[in-house]
Short mmCIF file of C-alpha atoms in Angstrom, two decimals:
data_model
loop_
_atom_site.label_atom_id
_atom_site.label_comp_id
_atom_site.label_asym_id
_atom_site.label_seq_id
_atom_site.Cartn_x
_atom_site.Cartn_y
_atom_site.Cartn_z
CA MET A 1 101.79 116.06 110.48
CA LYS A 2 100.86 112.74 108.89
CA LEU A 3 99.30 112.42 105.46
CA TYR A 4 96.98 109.57 104.39
CA SER A 5 95.76 108.74 100.90
CA TYR A 6 93.34 106.06 99.76
CA VAL A 7 90.85 105.22 97.01
CA VAL A 8 87.19 106.16 97.50
CA SER A 9 85.58 103.14 95.85
CA HIS A 10 81.98 104.23 96.49
CA ASP A 11 81.34 107.98 96.52
CA THR A 12 77.80 108.09 97.95
CA GLY A 13 78.01 110.94 100.47
CA PHE A 14 78.19 108.40 103.30
CA SER A 15 81.92 107.87 103.72
CA PRO A 16 83.17 110.54 103.69
CA ASN A 17 80.13 112.59 104.69
CA PRO A 18 80.85 116.25 103.81
CA PHE A 19 77.48 117.70 104.84
CA HIS A 20 75.98 119.87 107.58
CA GLY A 21 79.10 121.96 108.03
CA TYR A 22 81.59 119.16 108.69
CA CYS A 23 83.38 116.51 106.69
CA THR A 24 83.35 113.34 108.77
CA LEU A 25 84.88 109.92 108.31
CA ALA A 26 82.98 107.59 110.62
CA CYS A 27 82.81 104.36 108.65
CA CYS A 28 85.17 102.43 106.37
CA LYS A 29 88.98 102.87 106.44
CA PRO A 30 89.37 101.70 110.08
CA ALA A 31 93.18 101.64 109.91
CA ILE A 32 93.22 105.35 109.10
CA ARG A 33 90.67 106.23 111.78
CA ARG A 34 92.55 104.29 114.46
CA THR A 35 95.77 106.21 113.94
CA ALA A 36 95.00 109.67 112.53
CA MET A 37 95.43 112.56 114.94
CA LYS A 38 94.50 116.22 115.09
CA GLY A 39 96.43 118.11 112.41
CA ASP A 40 96.78 115.16 110.04
CA TRP A 41 95.38 115.22 106.50
CA VAL A 42 93.34 112.60 104.62
CA VAL A 43 92.98 112.53 100.82
CA GLY A 44 90.51 110.35 98.93
CA LEU A 45 91.16 109.58 95.24
CA THR A 46 89.09 108.08 92.45
CA PRO A 47 90.09 104.58 91.28
CA LYS A 48 92.86 104.22 88.69
CA LYS A 49 90.34 103.67 85.89
CA ASP A 50 88.92 107.10 86.72
CA GLY A 51 92.27 108.83 86.67
CA ASN A 52 93.28 108.90 90.36
CA ARG A 53 91.63 112.29 90.74
CA ILE A 54 90.88 113.99 94.06
CA VAL A 55 87.43 113.23 95.49
CA TYR A 56 88.10 115.10 98.72
CA LEU A 57 90.73 116.23 101.17
CA MET A 58 90.28 117.03 104.84
CA ARG A 59 92.38 118.16 107.76
CA VAL A 60 91.59 116.40 111.05
CA ASP A 61 90.62 119.46 113.08
CA GLU A 62 89.75 117.84 116.40
CA ILE A 63 90.93 115.03 118.60
CA PRO A 64 89.15 112.05 116.99
CA LEU A 65 85.85 111.22 118.70
CA THR A 66 84.68 107.88 120.00
CA TYR A 67 81.42 106.64 118.52
CA ALA A 68 79.61 107.43 121.76
CA ALA A 69 80.96 111.00 121.75
CA TYR A 70 80.02 111.40 118.09
CA TRP A 71 76.48 110.20 118.76
CA ASN A 72 76.01 112.47 121.78
CA ASP A 73 77.50 115.61 120.21
CA ARG A 74 74.65 117.96 119.26
CA ARG A 75 76.62 119.23 116.27
CA PHE A 76 76.25 115.90 114.53
CA LYS A 77 72.61 115.10 115.18
CA ALA A 78 71.84 116.10 111.57
CA LYS A 79 74.19 113.34 110.43
CA ARG A 80 71.95 110.62 111.86
CA PRO A 81 70.24 108.90 108.92
CA HIS A 82 66.47 108.96 108.68
CA LYS A 83 63.77 108.06 106.20
CA ALA A 84 62.95 111.58 105.12
CA ASP A 85 62.69 112.26 101.41
CA GLY A 86 65.99 112.87 99.71
CA VAL A 87 69.32 111.08 99.61
CA LEU A 88 70.96 113.70 101.84
CA ALA A 89 68.91 112.48 104.80
CA ARG A 90 69.61 108.83 104.05
CA CYS A 91 73.39 109.08 103.75
CA GLY A 92 74.06 110.19 107.33
CA ASP A 93 77.09 108.44 108.86
CA ASN A 94 76.16 108.87 112.56
CA ILE A 95 74.74 105.35 112.62
CA TYR A 96 76.03 103.82 115.86
CA LYS A 97 73.85 104.54 118.88
CA PRO A 98 75.36 103.59 122.28
CA GLN A 99 73.42 100.73 123.80
CA GLY A 100 74.63 99.04 126.99
CA ASP A 101 78.21 97.93 126.41
CA GLY A 102 77.89 98.15 122.65
CA TYR A 103 76.17 99.96 119.81
CA GLU A 104 72.92 99.69 117.92
CA GLN A 105 73.38 100.12 114.19
CA LEU A 106 70.77 102.39 112.62
CA LEU A 107 69.24 101.65 109.23
CA SER A 108 71.71 103.24 106.86
CA MET A 109 73.82 102.76 103.77
CA HIS A 110 75.85 100.14 105.65
CA LYS A 111 74.66 96.60 106.18
CA PRO A 112 74.78 94.75 109.54
CA GLU A 113 77.79 92.78 108.33
CA ASP A 114 79.74 96.06 108.05
CA LYS A 115 79.35 96.83 111.76
CA ALA A 116 82.42 95.04 113.11
CA HIS A 117 84.61 96.52 110.36
CA ASP A 118 83.38 100.04 111.06
CA LEU A 119 83.71 99.82 114.83
CA SER A 120 87.23 98.42 114.57
CA GLY A 121 88.28 101.92 113.55
CA LYS A 122 87.38 103.10 117.08
CA TYR A 123 87.21 106.80 116.18
CA VAL A 124 85.42 109.32 113.98
CA LEU A 125 87.47 111.97 112.17
CA ILE A 126 86.08 115.52 112.13
CA SER A 127 87.00 118.36 109.79
CA GLU A 128 85.90 121.92 109.11
CA THR A 129 88.85 122.43 106.78
CA PHE A 130 88.01 120.35 103.75
CA ALA A 131 87.30 120.38 100.04
CA TYR A 132 84.88 117.86 98.58
CA PHE A 133 84.63 117.54 94.80
CA GLY A 134 82.45 114.42 94.49
CA SER A 135 81.15 113.99 90.94
CA ARG A 136 83.61 116.65 89.73
CA PRO A 137 86.90 115.26 91.04
CA LEU A 138 89.95 117.44 90.77
CA ALA A 139 92.93 116.42 88.65
CA LEU A 140 95.89 115.33 90.73
CA PRO A 141 98.86 117.65 90.08
CA PRO A 142 102.02 115.84 88.89
CA ALA A 143 103.83 116.94 92.05
CA LEU A 144 101.32 114.90 94.08
CA ALA A 145 101.72 111.67 92.11
CA PRO A 146 103.18 109.92 95.21
CA LEU A 147 99.66 110.04 96.70
CA ILE A 148 98.45 107.46 94.19
CA VAL A 149 97.63 104.27 96.02
CA GLY A 150 96.24 100.83 95.27
CA ARG A 151 93.80 98.80 97.30
CA TRP A 152 94.62 99.91 100.85
CA HIS A 153 96.07 103.26 101.89
CA ARG A 154 99.39 105.08 102.08
CA SER A 155 100.70 107.06 105.02
CA HIS A 156 104.46 107.07 104.58
CA PHE A 157 105.48 110.15 102.64
CA SER A 158 108.67 112.15 102.50
CA GLU A 159 108.83 115.63 103.97
CA GLU A 160 109.08 116.94 100.41
CA ASP A 161 105.86 115.14 99.45
CA LYS A 162 104.05 116.56 102.47
CA ALA A 163 105.34 120.05 101.76
CA ALA A 164 104.11 119.80 98.17
CA PHE A 165 100.70 118.70 99.41
CA LEU A 166 100.42 121.54 101.93
CA ALA A 167 101.38 124.03 99.22
CA PHE A 168 98.62 122.59 97.06
CA THR A 169 96.00 123.00 99.80
CA ARG A 170 96.67 126.74 99.77
CA THR A 171 95.47 126.87 96.15
CA VAL A 172 92.24 124.96 96.73
CA SER A 173 88.79 126.48 97.21
CA PHE A 174 87.42 124.83 100.34
CA GLY A 175 83.85 123.62 100.76
CA VAL A 176 81.45 121.25 98.98
CA HIS A 177 81.74 121.72 95.22
CA ALA A 178 79.48 119.03 93.79
CA GLN A 179 77.10 116.22 94.56
CA PRO A 180 78.46 112.73 95.30
CA ARG A 181 79.17 110.69 92.21
CA THR A 182 76.34 108.19 92.73
CA TRP A 183 73.60 110.82 93.18
CA LYS A 184 71.24 111.67 90.36
CA GLU A 185 72.45 114.46 88.14
CA GLY A 186 70.94 117.75 89.25
CA ASP A 187 70.29 116.71 92.88
CA ASN A 188 71.34 119.90 94.64
CA SER A 189 70.23 118.95 98.15
CA TRP A 190 73.92 118.96 99.14
CA ASN A 191 73.90 122.72 98.60
CA GLU A 192 71.26 123.14 101.29
CA SER A 193 73.32 121.58 104.08
CA GLY A 194 76.00 124.28 104.23
CA CYS A 195 79.69 123.60 103.65
CA GLY A 196 80.80 125.09 106.94
CA CYS A 197 84.35 125.77 105.87
CA SER A 198 85.15 129.36 105.07
CA VAL A 199 88.68 129.03 106.38
CA ARG A 200 91.89 128.25 104.56
CA PRO A 201 94.59 126.09 106.11
CA LYS A 202 97.57 127.96 107.50
#
C-alpha cells in the first residue's frame, strides 16, 4: 500500500469531487494519478496557514480508469458538468469527452489552459471508501504529522507512518460531512447527491 499526501489549494468540489456516491480525482495532481494503484490512499490537507487539517481522504478502490473509460462509464454520467442551477451541477469533474484521437474539454471549472496538465495524469482515481470534510476540515492527529507537505506531494512514508494512518482511518466516519469550502454557507445541495460510502476500511 502506498500513501500520498498533498495540499488542496482550492476546495471547490471539483478536485476532488466527492459527490454522487464516489470520490473521484480526475483533474489536478497528475503525478499522483499516474502512479497510484488500487489499494493506495490519498489524503488532501488544508494549506499551512489553515492548520494542515484534513480536507479528505480516499482509498483507491478500483484500477484507475482512463479518461475514455471514465467518460463512458454510466456510473459517472452525473459527474459531467452542466449549466443547471446549483454549484453541484457545475463542479462535475468528468470533463474530457473522447473525440477522435484526443479529448474535447467541456465547459467546467477548469480553463482550456489546464487541459494538458490534467491529461498528463492519464488516469482517474475512484473511491467508495472516503471521508470528505470540506469546509469543516478535521484536525490532523500528532501521530500523522509526517503527512504534512509543502507545494507538491509526499509519497514516501515509513511502515510505521502508514500503520498509524490506517489505524486512524478506522476511527473516521466515512462519507461527505460538509460542503466544499468555497461554497456559500448553507448550500446543502451536496447532501442530495448521496455519499455512497457506508463501508469502513478493513
